[in-house]
Tab-separated table of C-alpha atoms in Angstrom:
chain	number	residue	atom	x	y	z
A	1	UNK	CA	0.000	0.000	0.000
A	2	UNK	CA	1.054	3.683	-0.348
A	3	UNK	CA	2.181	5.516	3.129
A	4	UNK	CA	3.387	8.800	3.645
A	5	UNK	CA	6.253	9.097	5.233
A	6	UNK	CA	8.970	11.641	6.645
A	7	UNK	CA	11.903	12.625	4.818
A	8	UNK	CA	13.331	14.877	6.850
A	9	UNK	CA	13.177	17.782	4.405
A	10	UNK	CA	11.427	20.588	5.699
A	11	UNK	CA	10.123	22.013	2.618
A	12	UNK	CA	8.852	18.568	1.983
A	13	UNK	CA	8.287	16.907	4.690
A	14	UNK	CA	6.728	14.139	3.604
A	15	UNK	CA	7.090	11.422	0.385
A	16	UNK	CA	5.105	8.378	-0.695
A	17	UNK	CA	6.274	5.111	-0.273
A	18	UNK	CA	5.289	1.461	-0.585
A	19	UNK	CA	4.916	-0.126	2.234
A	20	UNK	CA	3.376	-3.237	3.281
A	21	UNK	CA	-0.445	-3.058	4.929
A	22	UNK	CA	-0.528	-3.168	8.532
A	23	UNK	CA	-1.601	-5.802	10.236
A	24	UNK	CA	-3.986	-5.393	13.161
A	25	UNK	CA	-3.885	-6.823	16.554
A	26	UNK	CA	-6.206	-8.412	18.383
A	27	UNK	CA	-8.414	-5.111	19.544
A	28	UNK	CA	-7.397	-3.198	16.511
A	29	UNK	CA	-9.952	-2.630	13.125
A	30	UNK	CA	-8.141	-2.287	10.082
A	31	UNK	CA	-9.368	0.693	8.447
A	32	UNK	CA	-9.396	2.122	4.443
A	33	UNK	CA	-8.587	5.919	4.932
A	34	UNK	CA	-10.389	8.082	2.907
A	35	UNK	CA	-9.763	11.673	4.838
A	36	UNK	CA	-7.167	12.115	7.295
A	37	UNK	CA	-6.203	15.560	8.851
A	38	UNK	CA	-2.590	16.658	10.075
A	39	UNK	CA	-2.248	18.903	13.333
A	40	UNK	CA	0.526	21.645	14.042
A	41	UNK	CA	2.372	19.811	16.171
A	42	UNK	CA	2.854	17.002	13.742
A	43	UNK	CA	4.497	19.404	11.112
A	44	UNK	CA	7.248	20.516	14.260
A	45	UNK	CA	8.059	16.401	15.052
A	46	UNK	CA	8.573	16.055	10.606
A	47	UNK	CA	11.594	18.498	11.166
A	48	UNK	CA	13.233	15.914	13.589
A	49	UNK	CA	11.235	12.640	12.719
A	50	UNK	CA	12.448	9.689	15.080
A	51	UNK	CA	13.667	6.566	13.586
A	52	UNK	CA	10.533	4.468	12.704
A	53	UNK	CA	8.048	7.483	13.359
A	54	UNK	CA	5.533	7.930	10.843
A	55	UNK	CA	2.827	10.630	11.387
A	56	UNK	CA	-1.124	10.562	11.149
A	57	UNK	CA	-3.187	10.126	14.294
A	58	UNK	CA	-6.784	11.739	12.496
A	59	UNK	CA	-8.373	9.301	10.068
A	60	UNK	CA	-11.575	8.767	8.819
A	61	UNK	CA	-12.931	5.749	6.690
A	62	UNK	CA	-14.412	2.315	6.602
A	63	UNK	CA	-13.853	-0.878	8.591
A	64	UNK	CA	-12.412	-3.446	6.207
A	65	UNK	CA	-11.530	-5.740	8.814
A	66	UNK	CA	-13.446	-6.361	12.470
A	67	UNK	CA	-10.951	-7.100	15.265
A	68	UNK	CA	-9.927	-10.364	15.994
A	69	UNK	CA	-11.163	-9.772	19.840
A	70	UNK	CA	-14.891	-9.226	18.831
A	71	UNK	CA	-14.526	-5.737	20.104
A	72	UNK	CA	-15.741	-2.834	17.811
A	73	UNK	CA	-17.289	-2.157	14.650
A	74	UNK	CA	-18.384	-4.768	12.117
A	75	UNK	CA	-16.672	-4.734	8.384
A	76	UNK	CA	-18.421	-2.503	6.042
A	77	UNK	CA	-19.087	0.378	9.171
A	78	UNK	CA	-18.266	4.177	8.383
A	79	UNK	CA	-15.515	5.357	11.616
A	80	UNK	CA	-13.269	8.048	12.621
A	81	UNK	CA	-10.421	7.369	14.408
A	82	UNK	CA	-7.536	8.230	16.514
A	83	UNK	CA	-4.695	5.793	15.904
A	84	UNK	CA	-1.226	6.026	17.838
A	85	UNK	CA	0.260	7.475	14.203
A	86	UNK	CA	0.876	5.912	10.333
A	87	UNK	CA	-2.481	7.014	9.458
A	88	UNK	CA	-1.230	9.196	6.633
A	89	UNK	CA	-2.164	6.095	4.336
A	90	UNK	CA	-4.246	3.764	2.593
A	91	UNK	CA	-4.696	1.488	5.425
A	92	UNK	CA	-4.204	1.933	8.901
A	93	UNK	CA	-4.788	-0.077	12.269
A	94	UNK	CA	-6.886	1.385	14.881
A	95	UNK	CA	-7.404	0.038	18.555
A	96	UNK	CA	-11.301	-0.297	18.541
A	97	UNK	CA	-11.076	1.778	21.528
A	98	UNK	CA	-9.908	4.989	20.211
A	99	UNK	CA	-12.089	5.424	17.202
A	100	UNK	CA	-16.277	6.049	16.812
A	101	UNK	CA	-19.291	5.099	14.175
A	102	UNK	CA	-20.548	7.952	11.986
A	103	UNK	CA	-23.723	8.338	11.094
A	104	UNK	CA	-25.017	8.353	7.745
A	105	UNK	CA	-24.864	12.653	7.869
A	106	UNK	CA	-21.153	13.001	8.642
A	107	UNK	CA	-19.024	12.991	5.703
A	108	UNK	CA	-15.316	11.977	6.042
A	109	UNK	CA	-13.752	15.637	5.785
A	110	UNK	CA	-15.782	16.625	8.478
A	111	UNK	CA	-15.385	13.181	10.375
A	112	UNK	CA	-11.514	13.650	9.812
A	113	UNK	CA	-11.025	17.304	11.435
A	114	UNK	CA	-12.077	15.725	14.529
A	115	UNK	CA	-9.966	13.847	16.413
A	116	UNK	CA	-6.912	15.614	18.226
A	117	UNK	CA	-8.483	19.122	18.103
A	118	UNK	CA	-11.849	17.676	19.240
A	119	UNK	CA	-10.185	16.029	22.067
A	120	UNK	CA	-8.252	18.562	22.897
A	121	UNK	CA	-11.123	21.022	23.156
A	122	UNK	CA	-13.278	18.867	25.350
A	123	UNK	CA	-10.502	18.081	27.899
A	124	UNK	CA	-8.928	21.369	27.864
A	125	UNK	CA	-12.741	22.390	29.092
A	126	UNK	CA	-12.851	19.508	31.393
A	127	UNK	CA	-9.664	20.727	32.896
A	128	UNK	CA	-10.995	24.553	32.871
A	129	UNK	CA	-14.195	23.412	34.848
A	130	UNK	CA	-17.709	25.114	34.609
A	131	UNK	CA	-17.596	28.204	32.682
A	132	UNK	CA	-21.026	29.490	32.399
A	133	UNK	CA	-21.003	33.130	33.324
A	134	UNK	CA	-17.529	32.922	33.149
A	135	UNK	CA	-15.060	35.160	32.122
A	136	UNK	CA	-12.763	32.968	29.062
A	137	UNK	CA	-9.340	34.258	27.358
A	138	UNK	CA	-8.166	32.619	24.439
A	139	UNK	CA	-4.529	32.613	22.727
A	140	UNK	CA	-3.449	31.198	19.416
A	141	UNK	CA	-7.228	30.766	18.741
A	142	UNK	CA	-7.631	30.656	15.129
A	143	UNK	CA	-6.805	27.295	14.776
A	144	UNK	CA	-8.421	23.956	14.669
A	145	UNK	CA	-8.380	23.782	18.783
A	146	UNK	CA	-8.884	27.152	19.156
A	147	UNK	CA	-12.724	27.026	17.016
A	148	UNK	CA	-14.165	23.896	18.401
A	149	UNK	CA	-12.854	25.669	21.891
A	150	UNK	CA	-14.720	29.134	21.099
A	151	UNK	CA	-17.826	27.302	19.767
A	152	UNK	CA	-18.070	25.012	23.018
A	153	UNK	CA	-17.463	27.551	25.489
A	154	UNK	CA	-19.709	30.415	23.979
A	155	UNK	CA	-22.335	27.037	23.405
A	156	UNK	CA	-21.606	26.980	27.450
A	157	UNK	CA	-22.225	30.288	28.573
A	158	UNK	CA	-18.904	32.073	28.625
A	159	UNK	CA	-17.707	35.445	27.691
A	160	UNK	CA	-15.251	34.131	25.496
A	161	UNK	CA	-12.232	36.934	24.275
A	162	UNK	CA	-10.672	35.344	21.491
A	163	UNK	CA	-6.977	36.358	20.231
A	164	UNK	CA	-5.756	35.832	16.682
A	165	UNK	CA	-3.275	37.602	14.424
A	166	UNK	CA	-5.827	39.001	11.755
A	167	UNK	CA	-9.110	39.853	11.638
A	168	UNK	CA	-9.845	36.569	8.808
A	169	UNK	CA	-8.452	34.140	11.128
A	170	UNK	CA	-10.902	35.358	13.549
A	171	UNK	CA	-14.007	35.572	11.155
A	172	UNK	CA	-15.332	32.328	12.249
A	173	UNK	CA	-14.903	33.108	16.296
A	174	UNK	CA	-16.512	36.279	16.292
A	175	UNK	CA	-19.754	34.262	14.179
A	176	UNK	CA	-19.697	31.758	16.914
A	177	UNK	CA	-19.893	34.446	19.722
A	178	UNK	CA	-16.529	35.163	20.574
A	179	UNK	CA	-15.238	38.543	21.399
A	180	UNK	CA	-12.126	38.807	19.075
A	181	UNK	CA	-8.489	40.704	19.339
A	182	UNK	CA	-5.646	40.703	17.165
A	183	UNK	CA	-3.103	41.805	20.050
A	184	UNK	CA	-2.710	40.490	23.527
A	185	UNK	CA	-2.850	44.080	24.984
A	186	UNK	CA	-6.472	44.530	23.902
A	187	UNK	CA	-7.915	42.021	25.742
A	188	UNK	CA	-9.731	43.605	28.621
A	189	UNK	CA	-9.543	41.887	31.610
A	190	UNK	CA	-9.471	40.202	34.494
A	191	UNK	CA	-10.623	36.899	33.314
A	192	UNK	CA	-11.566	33.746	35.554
A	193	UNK	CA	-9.772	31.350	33.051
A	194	UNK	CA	-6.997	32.058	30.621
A	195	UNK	CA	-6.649	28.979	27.594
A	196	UNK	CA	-3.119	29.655	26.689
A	197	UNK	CA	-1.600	28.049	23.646
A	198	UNK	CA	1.458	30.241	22.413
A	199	UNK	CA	4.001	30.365	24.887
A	200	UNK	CA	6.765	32.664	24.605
A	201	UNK	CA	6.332	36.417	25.874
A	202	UNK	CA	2.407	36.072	25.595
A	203	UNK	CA	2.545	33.865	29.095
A	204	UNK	CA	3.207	36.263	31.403
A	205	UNK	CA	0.824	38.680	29.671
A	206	UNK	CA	-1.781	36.546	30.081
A	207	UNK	CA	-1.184	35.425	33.982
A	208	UNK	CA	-1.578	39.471	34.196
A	209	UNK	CA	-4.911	39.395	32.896
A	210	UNK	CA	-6.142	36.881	35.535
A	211	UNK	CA	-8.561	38.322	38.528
A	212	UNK	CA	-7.361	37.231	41.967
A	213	UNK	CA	-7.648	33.805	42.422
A	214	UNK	CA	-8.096	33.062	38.750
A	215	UNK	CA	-6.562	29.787	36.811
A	216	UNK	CA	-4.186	29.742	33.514
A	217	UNK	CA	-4.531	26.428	31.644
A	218	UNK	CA	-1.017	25.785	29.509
A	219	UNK	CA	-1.767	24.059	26.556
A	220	UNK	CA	0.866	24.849	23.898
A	221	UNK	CA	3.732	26.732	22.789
A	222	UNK	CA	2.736	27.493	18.845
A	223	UNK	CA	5.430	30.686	19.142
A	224	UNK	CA	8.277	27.695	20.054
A	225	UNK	CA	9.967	30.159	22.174
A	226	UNK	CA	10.001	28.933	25.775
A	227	UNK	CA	8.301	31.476	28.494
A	228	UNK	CA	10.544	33.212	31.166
A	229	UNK	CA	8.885	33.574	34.255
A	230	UNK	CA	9.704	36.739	36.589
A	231	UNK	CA	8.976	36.252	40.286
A	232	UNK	CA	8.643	39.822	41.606
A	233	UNK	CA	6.738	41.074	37.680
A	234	UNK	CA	4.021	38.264	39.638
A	235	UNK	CA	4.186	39.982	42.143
A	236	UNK	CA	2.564	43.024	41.440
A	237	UNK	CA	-0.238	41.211	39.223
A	238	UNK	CA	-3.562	39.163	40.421
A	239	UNK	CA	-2.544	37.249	43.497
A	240	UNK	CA	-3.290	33.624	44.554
A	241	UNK	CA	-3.216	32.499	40.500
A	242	UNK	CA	-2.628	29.068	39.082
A	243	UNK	CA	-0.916	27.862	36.603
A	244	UNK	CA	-1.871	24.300	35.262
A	245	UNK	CA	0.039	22.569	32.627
A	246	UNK	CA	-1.944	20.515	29.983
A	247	UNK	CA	-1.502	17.800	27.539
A	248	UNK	CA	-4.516	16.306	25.727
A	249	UNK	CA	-2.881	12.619	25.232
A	250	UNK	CA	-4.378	9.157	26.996
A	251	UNK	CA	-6.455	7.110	25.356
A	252	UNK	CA	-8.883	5.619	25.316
A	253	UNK	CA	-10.350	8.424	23.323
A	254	UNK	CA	-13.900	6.387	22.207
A	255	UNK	CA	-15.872	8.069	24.735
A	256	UNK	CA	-14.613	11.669	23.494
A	257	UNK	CA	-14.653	10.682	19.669
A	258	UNK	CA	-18.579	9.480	19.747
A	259	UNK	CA	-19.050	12.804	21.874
A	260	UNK	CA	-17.889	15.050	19.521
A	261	UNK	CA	-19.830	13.068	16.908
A	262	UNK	CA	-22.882	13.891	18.365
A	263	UNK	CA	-22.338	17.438	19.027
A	264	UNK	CA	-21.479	17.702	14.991
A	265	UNK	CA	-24.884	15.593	13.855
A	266	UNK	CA	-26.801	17.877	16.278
A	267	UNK	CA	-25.590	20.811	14.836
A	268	UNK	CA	-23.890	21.887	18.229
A	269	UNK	CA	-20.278	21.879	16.579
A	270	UNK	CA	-19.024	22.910	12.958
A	271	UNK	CA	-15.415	21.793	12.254
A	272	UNK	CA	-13.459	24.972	10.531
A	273	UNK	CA	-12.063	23.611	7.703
A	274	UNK	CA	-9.394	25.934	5.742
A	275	UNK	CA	-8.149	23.664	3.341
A	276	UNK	CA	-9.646	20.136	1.503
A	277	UNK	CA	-7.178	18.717	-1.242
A	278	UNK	CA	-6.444	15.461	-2.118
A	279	UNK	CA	-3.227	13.846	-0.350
A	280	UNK	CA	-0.893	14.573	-3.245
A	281	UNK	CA	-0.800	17.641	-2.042
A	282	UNK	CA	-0.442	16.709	1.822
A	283	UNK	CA	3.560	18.317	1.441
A	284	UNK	CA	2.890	21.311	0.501
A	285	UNK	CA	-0.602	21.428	2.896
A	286	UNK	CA	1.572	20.765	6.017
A	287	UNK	CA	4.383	23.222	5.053
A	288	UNK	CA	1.102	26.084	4.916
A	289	UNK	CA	-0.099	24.515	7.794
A	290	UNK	CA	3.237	25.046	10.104
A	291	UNK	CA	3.355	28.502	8.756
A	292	UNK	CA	-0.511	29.173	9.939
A	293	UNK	CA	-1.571	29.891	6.096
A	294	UNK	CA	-4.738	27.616	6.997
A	295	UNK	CA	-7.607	28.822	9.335
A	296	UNK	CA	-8.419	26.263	11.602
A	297	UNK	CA	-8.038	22.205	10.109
A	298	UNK	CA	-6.650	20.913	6.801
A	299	UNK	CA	-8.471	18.016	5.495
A	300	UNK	CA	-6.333	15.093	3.009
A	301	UNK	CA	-8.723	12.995	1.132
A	302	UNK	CA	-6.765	9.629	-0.476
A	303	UNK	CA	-9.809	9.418	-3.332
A	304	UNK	CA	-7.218	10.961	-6.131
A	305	UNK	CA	-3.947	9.931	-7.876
A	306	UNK	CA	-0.796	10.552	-6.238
C-alpha cells in the first residue's frame, strides 16, 4: 500500500512510499482511509522525525476488517479514528477503543477534522471546569483547537475573548460568539480562566490578565519560544493564581470521539475547515499549515492519484 512518510526535508516533509499493509492486533480494526487531517504539532516532530516514526493520528474511513477480539465495529461500518500514528495512508490499524461510528450525515472531511483538536477542546474544558457566566481568554485561537474551543465555550455560557493575528483568522470566532483581538494588549480583563496556547512572551501577559484567584490552563507553545517567568513582575499582578500545565494525550479516546460526533450531527459543533485537497498535495498542505496559512483544520482525502 502507499504511506506517507517523513523525509526529513522541511520544505517537503513528507514522500510516498510502498509499504506493506498493517496488520492489526487483536483489539485493533483495520481501516481504508479516505480523509485524514494533520495537526501543528505534527508538522514541528517532521523536522526531527524519530527513527521508525511515521505521522497521522486523524483518520476517517471504513472498517475493512473487524478485530480479531470481537470488540468494535463490524466490516463494512463508516468510523473516525484516533490511531497512535501511520495514518497518513491507505490502510491503517486502529485500537477499537480509540475510534467512533458515523452516522449516515457526517461525511469523512468533516469526520476527519475531529480527532486531536476535538479532544483537545473537550478536555482542555474539562480541565478549565464550569464556565457558564464565566469570564474565558483565548490565545493562538484561530486554529483547529482554538474554534471547536470558542464554539463550546460560547455554546456553554462564557464570555469568550478570542486572540488571533488578523481579523480573517478570527471571522469564524466572532460568528460563533466570541469577542475577538488581534493583540494580547487589547484584551480587557481580568478573566476567571486564561486557555493559553502560544508560549513565549504572551505567558506572562496573560497570567496578568487573571482576577485574583483566577486559573491559567497551559496548553501549547505554537510561538516555540520557551516562556521566562519573573517572580517579583508576579508579584505586582492578580494574586493567589494558578498555573496548570496541559496535555490532551491518553487514550482511550472512544468516549470523546462518539461525543464530539454527536455534538457535529446535532448541529452543536461545525469543524473549521481551511483547506480540503487530495493527499498529493499533503507536502505542501503541512508546510502552509506550520506557517498558519490555513484557518483552523486541513483536510487530506486519499480518493485521487498521487
Amino acid at each position: 500500500m502507499r504511506q506517507l512518510i517523513p523525509t526529513g526535508d522541511v520544505a517537503c516533509p513528507v514522500a510516498f512510499a510502498e509499504v506493506p499493509q498493517p496488520v492489526p492486533g487483536p483489539g485493533e480494526v483495520l481501516v481504508k482511509v479516505e480523509a485524514f487531517s494533520p495537526n501543528r504539532g505534527e508538522t514541528f516532530l517532521l523536522e526531527r522525525p524519530g527513527p521508525g516514526w511515521t505521522p497521522g493520528k486523524d483518520v476517517a474511513g471504513l472498517v475493512v476488517q473487524a478485530a480479531a477480539d470481537g470488540t468494535g465495529p463490524a466490516v463494512g461500518t463508516r468510523v473516525v479514528g484516533h490511531p497512535p500514528g501511520a495514518g497518513w495512508a491507505e490502510y491503517a490499524a486502529v485500537p477499537t477503543h480509540s475510534l467512533a461510528v458515523l452516522p449516515d450525515g457526517i461525511d469523512n472531511v468533516r469526520a476527519a477534522a475531529l480527532p486531536l483538536a476535538g479532544i483537545t477542546a473537550l478536555r482542555l474544558l474539562r480541565a478549565a471546569g464550569p464556565l457558564a457566566g464565566r469570564r474565558v481568554l483565548l490565545t493562538g485561537a484561530s486554529g483547529g483547537v482554538g474554534h471547536y474551543v470558542t464554539e463550546l465555550a460560547v455554546g456553554g455560557g462564557a464570555d469568550v475573548t478570542a486572540v488571533t493575528a488578523t481579523a480573517r483568522r478570527g471571522e469564524r470566532l466572532g460568528a460563533f460568539g466570541a469577542r475577538v483581538v488581534h493583540d494580547l494588549a487589547d484584551a480587557a480583563g481580568p478573566f476567571d480562566v486564561v486557555l493559553e496556547s502560544t508560549g513565549g512572551a504572551n505567558l506572562p501577559v496573560a497570567v496578568s490578565l487573571l482576577r485574583p484567584g483566577g486559573t491559567l490552563v497551559w496548553f501549547g507553545q505554537a510561538s516555540r519560544t520557551p516562556v521566562t517567568l519573573d517572580f517579583f513582575a508576579l508579584l505586582h499582578g492578580p494574586e493567589r493564581v494558578t498555573i496548570r500545565h496541559f496535555h490532551y494525550a491518553g487514550a482511550p479516546y472512544g468516549g470523546d470521539l462518539a461525543a464530539l460526533v454527536w455534538l457535529v450531527a446535532g448541529d452543536r459543533l461545525h469543524p473549521e475547515i481551511g483547506r480540503t485537497a487530495d493527499w498529493s498535495d499533503t507536502a505542501r498542505t503541512l508546510v502552509d499549515l506550520r506557517e498558519r496559512r490555513i484557518r483552523g483544520k486541513a483536510v487530506l482525502t486519499t480518493g485521487g492519484t498521487a
